[in-house]
PDB file of C-alpha atoms and ligand atoms in Angstrom:
ATOM      1  CA  MET A   1      32.709 -21.682-119.270  1.00  0.00           C
ATOM      2  CA  LYS A   2      33.672 -25.509-120.530  1.00  0.00           C
ATOM      3  CA  ASN A   3      33.518 -28.475-117.243  1.00  0.00           C
ATOM      4  CA  ILE A   4      37.606 -27.666-116.192  1.00  0.00           C
ATOM      5  CA  PHE A   5      37.466 -31.922-115.577  1.00  0.00           C
ATOM      6  CA  SER A   6      36.149 -32.710-119.157  1.00  0.00           C
ATOM      7  CA  ASN A   7      40.036 -31.009-119.626  1.00  0.00           C
ATOM      8  CA  LYS A   8      41.849 -34.334-120.805  1.00  0.00           C
ATOM      9  CA  GLU A   9      45.543 -32.844-120.633  1.00  0.00           C
ATOM     10  CA  PHE A  10      44.071 -31.476-116.794  1.00  0.00           C
ATOM     11  CA  LEU A  11      43.318 -34.329-116.092  1.00  0.00           C
ATOM     12  CA  LYS A  12      46.497 -36.623-116.865  1.00  0.00           C
ATOM     13  CA  LYS A  13      48.778 -34.179-115.181  1.00  0.00           C
ATOM     14  CA  THR A  14      46.391 -34.101-111.971  1.00  0.00           C
ATOM     15  CA  THR A  15      47.050 -37.800-112.273  1.00  0.00           C
ATOM     16  CA  LEU A  16      50.850 -37.641-112.371  1.00  0.00           C
ATOM     17  CA  VAL A  17      50.737 -35.376-109.594  1.00  0.00           C
ATOM     18  CA  LEU A  18      48.535 -37.107-107.398  1.00  0.00           C
ATOM     19  CA  PHE A  19      51.032 -40.499-107.568  1.00  0.00           C
ATOM     20  CA  ALA A  20      53.754 -38.448-107.212  1.00  0.00           C
ATOM     21  CA  LEU A  21      52.726 -37.394-104.087  1.00  0.00           C
ATOM     22  CA  LEU A  22      51.467 -40.701-103.322  1.00  0.00           C
ATOM     23  CA  PHE A  23      54.896 -41.843-103.589  1.00  0.00           C
ATOM     24  CA  CYS A  24      56.279 -39.291-101.402  1.00  0.00           C
ATOM     25  CA  VAL A  25      53.974 -40.266 -98.778  1.00  0.00           C
ATOM     26  CA  PHE A  26      54.827 -43.614 -98.823  1.00  0.00           C
ATOM     27  CA  ALA A  27      58.391 -43.296 -99.340  1.00  0.00           C
ATOM     28  CA  LEU A  28      58.503 -41.314 -96.330  1.00  0.00           C
ATOM     29  CA  TRP A  29      56.488 -44.036 -94.313  1.00  0.00           C
ATOM     30  CA  ALA A  30      58.969 -46.756 -94.816  1.00  0.00           C
ATOM     31  CA  LYS A  31      61.553 -44.640 -93.957  1.00  0.00           C
ATOM     32  CA  GLN A  32      60.111 -44.406 -90.438  1.00  0.00           C
ATOM     33  CA  ASP A  33      59.945 -47.884 -90.185  1.00  0.00           C
ATOM     34  CA  GLN A  34      63.404 -48.200 -90.444  1.00  0.00           C
ATOM     35  CA  PRO A  35      65.580 -48.231 -87.302  1.00  0.00           C
ATOM     36  CA  PRO A  36      67.379 -44.946 -86.720  1.00  0.00           C
ATOM     37  CA  ALA A  37      71.810 -45.510 -88.339  1.00  0.00           C
ATOM     38  CA  LYS A  38      73.186 -45.339 -85.043  1.00  0.00           C
ATOM     39  CA  ALA A  39      70.871 -46.891 -82.369  1.00  0.00           C
ATOM     40  CA  PRO A  40      72.719 -49.726 -80.825  1.00  0.00           C
ATOM     41  CA  ALA A  41      71.360 -52.981 -82.204  1.00  0.00           C
ATOM     42  CA  PRO A  42      70.726 -55.301 -78.846  1.00  0.00           C
ATOM     43  CA  GLU A  43      72.840 -57.771 -79.991  1.00  0.00           C
ATOM     44  CA  ASN A  44      76.204 -55.109 -79.811  1.00  0.00           C
ATOM     45  CA  ALA A  45      74.898 -54.155 -75.626  1.00  0.00           C
ATOM     46  CA  ALA A  46      74.621 -57.920 -74.854  1.00  0.00           C
ATOM     47  CA  LYS A  47      78.378 -58.161 -75.890  1.00  0.00           C
ATOM     48  CA  ALA A  48      80.476 -59.348 -72.660  1.00  0.00           C
ATOM     49  CA  ASN A  49      83.808 -57.927 -72.436  1.00  0.00           C
ATOM     50  CA  PRO A  50      86.128 -60.638 -73.370  1.00  0.00           C
ATOM     51  CA  VAL A  51      89.045 -58.132 -71.868  1.00  0.00           C
ATOM     52  CA  LYS A  52      89.418 -58.171 -68.125  1.00  0.00           C
ATOM     53  CA  PRO A  53      90.514 -54.963 -66.655  1.00  0.00           C
ATOM     54  CA  THR A  54      94.210 -55.762 -65.912  1.00  0.00           C
ATOM     55  CA  PRO A  55      96.077 -52.988 -64.932  1.00  0.00           C
ATOM     56  CA  GLU A  56      98.204 -54.000 -68.220  1.00  0.00           C
ATOM     57  CA  SER A  57      94.741 -53.741 -69.923  1.00  0.00           C
ATOM     58  CA  LEU A  58      93.952 -50.296 -68.364  1.00  0.00           C
ATOM     59  CA  ALA A  59      97.455 -49.148 -69.087  1.00  0.00           C
ATOM     60  CA  LYS A  60      97.222 -49.870 -73.337  1.00  0.00           C
ATOM     61  CA  GLY A  61      93.426 -48.135 -72.465  1.00  0.00           C
ATOM     62  CA  LYS A  62      95.212 -44.967 -71.033  1.00  0.00           C
ATOM     63  CA  LYS A  63      97.757 -44.305 -73.653  1.00  0.00           C
ATOM     64  CA  LEU A  64      95.056 -44.377 -76.113  1.00  0.00           C
ATOM     65  CA  TYR A  65      92.627 -42.201 -74.597  1.00  0.00           C
ATOM     66  CA  VAL A  66      95.392 -39.589 -74.618  1.00  0.00           C
ATOM     67  CA  ILE A  67      95.934 -39.563 -77.925  1.00  0.00           C
ATOM     68  CA  ASP A  68      91.962 -40.006 -78.830  1.00  0.00           C
ATOM     69  CA  CYS A  69      90.380 -39.067 -76.328  1.00  0.00           C
ATOM     70  CA  ALA A  70      91.308 -36.828 -74.263  1.00  0.00           C
ATOM     71  CA  MET A  71      91.159 -33.994 -76.326  1.00  0.00           C
ATOM     72  CA  CYS A  72      87.513 -33.848 -75.683  1.00  0.00           C
ATOM     73  CA  HIS A  73      86.961 -35.324 -72.641  1.00  0.00           C
ATOM     74  CA  GLY A  74      89.642 -34.489 -70.735  1.00  0.00           C
ATOM     75  CA  ASP A  75      92.784 -35.872 -69.467  1.00  0.00           C
ATOM     76  CA  ASN A  76      91.239 -36.941 -66.156  1.00  0.00           C
ATOM     77  CA  GLY A  77      87.567 -37.789 -68.202  1.00  0.00           C
ATOM     78  CA  ASN A  78      86.080 -34.736 -66.289  1.00  0.00           C
ATOM     79  CA  GLY A  79      84.619 -33.989 -69.976  1.00  0.00           C
ATOM     80  CA  LYS A  80      86.016 -30.673 -70.182  1.00  0.00           C
ATOM     81  CA  GLY A  81      89.288 -31.210 -73.065  1.00  0.00           C
ATOM     82  CA  ASP A  82      90.696 -28.647 -75.304  1.00  0.00           C
ATOM     83  CA  MET A  83      88.031 -29.347 -77.960  1.00  0.00           C
ATOM     84  CA  ALA A  84      85.235 -29.585 -75.827  1.00  0.00           C
ATOM     85  CA  SER A  85      84.270 -26.119 -75.598  1.00  0.00           C
ATOM     86  CA  ASP A  86      82.209 -25.809 -77.970  1.00  0.00           C
ATOM     87  CA  MET A  87      80.415 -29.103 -77.437  1.00  0.00           C
ATOM     88  CA  LYS A  88      77.359 -29.021 -75.170  1.00  0.00           C
ATOM     89  CA  ASN A  89      77.470 -32.577 -73.557  1.00  0.00           C
ATOM     90  CA  VAL A  90      80.366 -34.320 -73.623  1.00  0.00           C
ATOM     91  CA  THR A  91      80.032 -37.321 -71.165  1.00  0.00           C
ATOM     92  CA  ASP A  92      82.100 -36.654 -67.596  1.00  0.00           C
ATOM     93  CA  PHE A  93      83.493 -40.335 -67.015  1.00  0.00           C
ATOM     94  CA  THR A  94      84.515 -39.357 -63.943  1.00  0.00           C
ATOM     95  CA  ASN A  95      81.083 -39.119 -63.142  1.00  0.00           C
ATOM     96  CA  PRO A  96      79.683 -42.351 -61.644  1.00  0.00           C
ATOM     97  CA  ASP A  97      76.014 -41.748 -62.560  1.00  0.00           C
ATOM     98  CA  ALA A  98      77.631 -41.148 -66.188  1.00  0.00           C
ATOM     99  CA  LEU A  99      78.089 -44.571 -67.340  1.00  0.00           C
ATOM    100  CA  LYS A 100      76.236 -46.491 -64.580  1.00  0.00           C
ATOM    101  CA  ASN A 101      73.397 -47.564 -66.902  1.00  0.00           C
ATOM    102  CA  ARG A 102      75.553 -48.389 -69.837  1.00  0.00           C
ATOM    103  CA  THR A 103      76.546 -51.940 -70.852  1.00  0.00           C
ATOM    104  CA  ASP A 104      80.638 -52.096 -71.867  1.00  0.00           C
ATOM    105  CA  GLY A 105      78.896 -53.551 -75.278  1.00  0.00           C
ATOM    106  CA  GLU A 106      77.222 -50.049 -75.487  1.00  0.00           C
ATOM    107  CA  LEU A 107      80.582 -48.499 -74.735  1.00  0.00           C
ATOM    108  CA  PHE A 108      82.220 -50.593 -77.337  1.00  0.00           C
ATOM    109  CA  TYR A 109      79.698 -49.734 -80.378  1.00  0.00           C
ATOM    110  CA  ALA A 110      79.379 -46.023 -79.471  1.00  0.00           C
ATOM    111  CA  ILE A 111      83.506 -45.388 -79.558  1.00  0.00           C
ATOM    112  CA  ARG A 112      83.389 -47.842 -82.743  1.00  0.00           C
ATOM    113  CA  LYS A 113      80.679 -46.071 -84.431  1.00  0.00           C
ATOM    114  CA  GLY A 114      80.673 -42.746 -83.058  1.00  0.00           C
ATOM    115  CA  LYS A 115      78.024 -40.923 -81.062  1.00  0.00           C
ATOM    116  CA  GLY A 116      76.417 -37.245 -81.582  1.00  0.00           C
ATOM    117  CA  GLU A 117      79.661 -35.352 -82.073  1.00  0.00           C
ATOM    118  CA  MET A 118      81.611 -37.954 -81.248  1.00  0.00           C
ATOM    119  CA  PRO A 119      83.568 -38.926 -84.107  1.00  0.00           C
ATOM    120  CA  PRO A 120      83.888 -42.597 -84.577  1.00  0.00           C
ATOM    121  CA  GLU A 121      87.175 -44.669 -83.924  1.00  0.00           C
ATOM    122  CA  GLY A 122      86.256 -47.177 -86.732  1.00  0.00           C
ATOM    123  CA  ASP A 123      88.592 -49.582 -87.970  1.00  0.00           C
ATOM    124  CA  ARG A 124      91.663 -47.568 -86.448  1.00  0.00           C
ATOM    125  CA  ALA A 125      91.860 -49.520 -83.301  1.00  0.00           C
ATOM    126  CA  LYS A 126      91.714 -53.600 -82.709  1.00  0.00           C
ATOM    127  CA  ASP A 127      88.933 -54.479 -81.060  1.00  0.00           C
ATOM    128  CA  ASP A 128      90.962 -55.291 -77.803  1.00  0.00           C
ATOM    129  CA  ASP A 129      91.991 -51.668 -78.017  1.00  0.00           C
ATOM    130  CA  VAL A 130      88.681 -50.427 -77.629  1.00  0.00           C
ATOM    131  CA  TRP A 131      87.683 -53.013 -74.801  1.00  0.00           C
ATOM    132  CA  ASN A 132      91.097 -51.771 -72.955  1.00  0.00           C
ATOM    133  CA  LEU A 133      89.550 -47.998 -73.708  1.00  0.00           C
ATOM    134  CA  VAL A 134      86.164 -49.267 -71.911  1.00  0.00           C
ATOM    135  CA  ASN A 135      88.012 -50.765 -68.911  1.00  0.00           C
ATOM    136  CA  TYR A 136      90.172 -47.252 -68.591  1.00  0.00           C
ATOM    137  CA  ILE A 137      87.038 -44.855 -68.888  1.00  0.00           C
ATOM    138  CA  ARG A 138      85.183 -46.643 -66.548  1.00  0.00           C
ATOM    139  CA  SER A 139      88.330 -46.610 -64.071  1.00  0.00           C
ATOM    140  CA  LEU A 140      87.814 -43.521 -63.741  1.00  0.00           C
ATOM    141  CA  ALA A 141      84.586 -42.861 -62.685  1.00  0.00           C
ATOM    142  CA  LYS A 142      85.194 -41.281 -58.541  1.00  0.00           C
ATOM    143  CA  LYS A 143      84.475 -43.559 -56.032  1.00  0.00           C
TER     144      LYS A 143
HETATM  145  C1  LIG B   1      85.162 -34.370 -80.694  1.00  0.00           C
HETATM  146  C2  LIG B   1      85.512 -34.771 -79.205  1.00  0.00           C
HETATM  147  C3  LIG B   1      85.461 -36.223 -78.639  1.00  0.00           C
HETATM  148  C4  LIG B   1      86.323 -37.130 -78.985  1.00  0.00           C
HETATM  149  C5  LIG B   1      87.986 -37.148 -79.574  1.00  0.00           C
HETATM  150  C6  LIG B   1      85.823 -38.317 -78.200  1.00  0.00           C
HETATM  151  N1  LIG B   1      84.471 -37.973 -77.621  1.00  0.00           N
HETATM  152 FE1  LIG B   1      83.482 -39.536 -76.562  1.00  0.00          FE
HETATM  153  N2  LIG B   1      81.930 -38.265 -76.537  1.00  0.00           N
HETATM  154  C7  LIG B   1      82.491 -37.206 -77.023  1.00  0.00           C
HETATM  155  C8  LIG B   1      81.049 -36.192 -76.806  1.00  0.00           C
HETATM  156  C9  LIG B   1      80.252 -35.349 -77.500  1.00  0.00           C
HETATM  157  C10 LIG B   1      80.054 -37.312 -76.146  1.00  0.00           C
HETATM  158  C11 LIG B   1      78.320 -37.367 -76.165  1.00  0.00           C
HETATM  159  C12 LIG B   1      77.774 -38.583 -76.924  1.00  0.00           C
HETATM  160  C13 LIG B   1      76.382 -38.338 -77.208  1.00  0.00           C
HETATM  161  O1  LIG B   1      75.644 -38.568 -75.800  1.00  0.00           O
HETATM  162  O2  LIG B   1      75.306 -37.648 -77.679  1.00  0.00           O
HETATM  163  C14 LIG B   1      80.877 -38.333 -76.008  1.00  0.00           C
HETATM  164  C15 LIG B   1      80.319 -39.804 -75.213  1.00  0.00           C
HETATM  165  C16 LIG B   1      80.995 -40.371 -75.082  1.00  0.00           C
HETATM  166  C17 LIG B   1      80.771 -41.644 -74.320  1.00  0.00           C
HETATM  167  C18 LIG B   1      79.307 -42.399 -73.818  1.00  0.00           C
HETATM  168  C19 LIG B   1      78.460 -43.269 -74.821  1.00  0.00           C
HETATM  169  C20 LIG B   1      77.670 -43.606 -73.982  1.00  0.00           C
HETATM  170  O3  LIG B   1      76.382 -44.053 -74.622  1.00  0.00           O
HETATM  171  O4  LIG B   1      76.793 -43.110 -73.369  1.00  0.00           O
HETATM  172  C21 LIG B   1      81.877 -43.086 -74.622  1.00  0.00           C
HETATM  173  C22 LIG B   1      82.085 -43.779 -73.818  1.00  0.00           C
HETATM  174  C23 LIG B   1      83.066 -41.870 -74.908  1.00  0.00           C
HETATM  175  N3  LIG B   1      82.436 -41.001 -75.535  1.00  0.00           N
HETATM  176  C24 LIG B   1      84.331 -42.650 -75.241  1.00  0.00           C
HETATM  177  C25 LIG B   1      85.331 -42.123 -76.062  1.00  0.00           C
HETATM  178  C26 LIG B   1      86.688 -42.697 -76.100  1.00  0.00           C
HETATM  179  C27 LIG B   1      87.242 -44.011 -75.912  1.00  0.00           C
HETATM  180  C28 LIG B   1      86.868 -41.398 -77.014  1.00  0.00           C
HETATM  181  C29 LIG B   1      89.007 -41.954 -77.589  1.00  0.00           C
HETATM  182  C30 LIG B   1      88.862 -43.057 -77.949  1.00  0.00           C
HETATM  183  C31 LIG B   1      86.230 -40.723 -77.376  1.00  0.00           C
HETATM  184  N4  LIG B   1      84.824 -41.237 -76.476  1.00  0.00           N
HETATM  185  C32 LIG B   1      86.682 -39.539 -77.906  1.00  0.00           C
HETATM  186  C33 LIG B   1      83.121 -36.124 -77.869  1.00  0.00           C
HETATM  187  C34 LIG B   1      84.045 -36.683 -78.289  1.00  0.00           C
END
């Protein structure tokens, strides 16, 4: 039997396949090095809330909340809105522990960019509106 490794065509193909594999491994490795797309960047978490939780801010926040958020987070913030029935972990804002360890900047970012099953608010709301929302949902926590 002829030695298979002396077959030029075979060698050529094997080399090609090996290079293709090597490339895949490299591509996977390079991908792993990138941070996940939705991880809040540290500068977002540290972003300070420029809007004070005045009655005016809370009223504006509530107005938007009723339109954009209540269907999932519930009218009173308990996470049991109409659309929440088939979602597992809609954040319950009435639970004082729910947002305890989150900075205002992180909440701002989650609202703006979305999180898990929550769709992003995107550019629909102005920065101040998103801060009003942050202030409002914090006011829903039971004391
Ligand atoms: C389609 C349903 C849906 C809508 C609409 C929605 N949310 Fe959410 N929200 C979720 C879900 C689900 C989570 C939990 C996400 C996770 O942690 O994976 C969440 C989480 C959050 C969190 C917690 C983020 C964190 O880092 O823990 C905040 C704050 C929030 N939502 C605010 C809002 C505000 C404000 C609005 C309205 C502008 C809104 N959400 C609209 C489903 C929704």
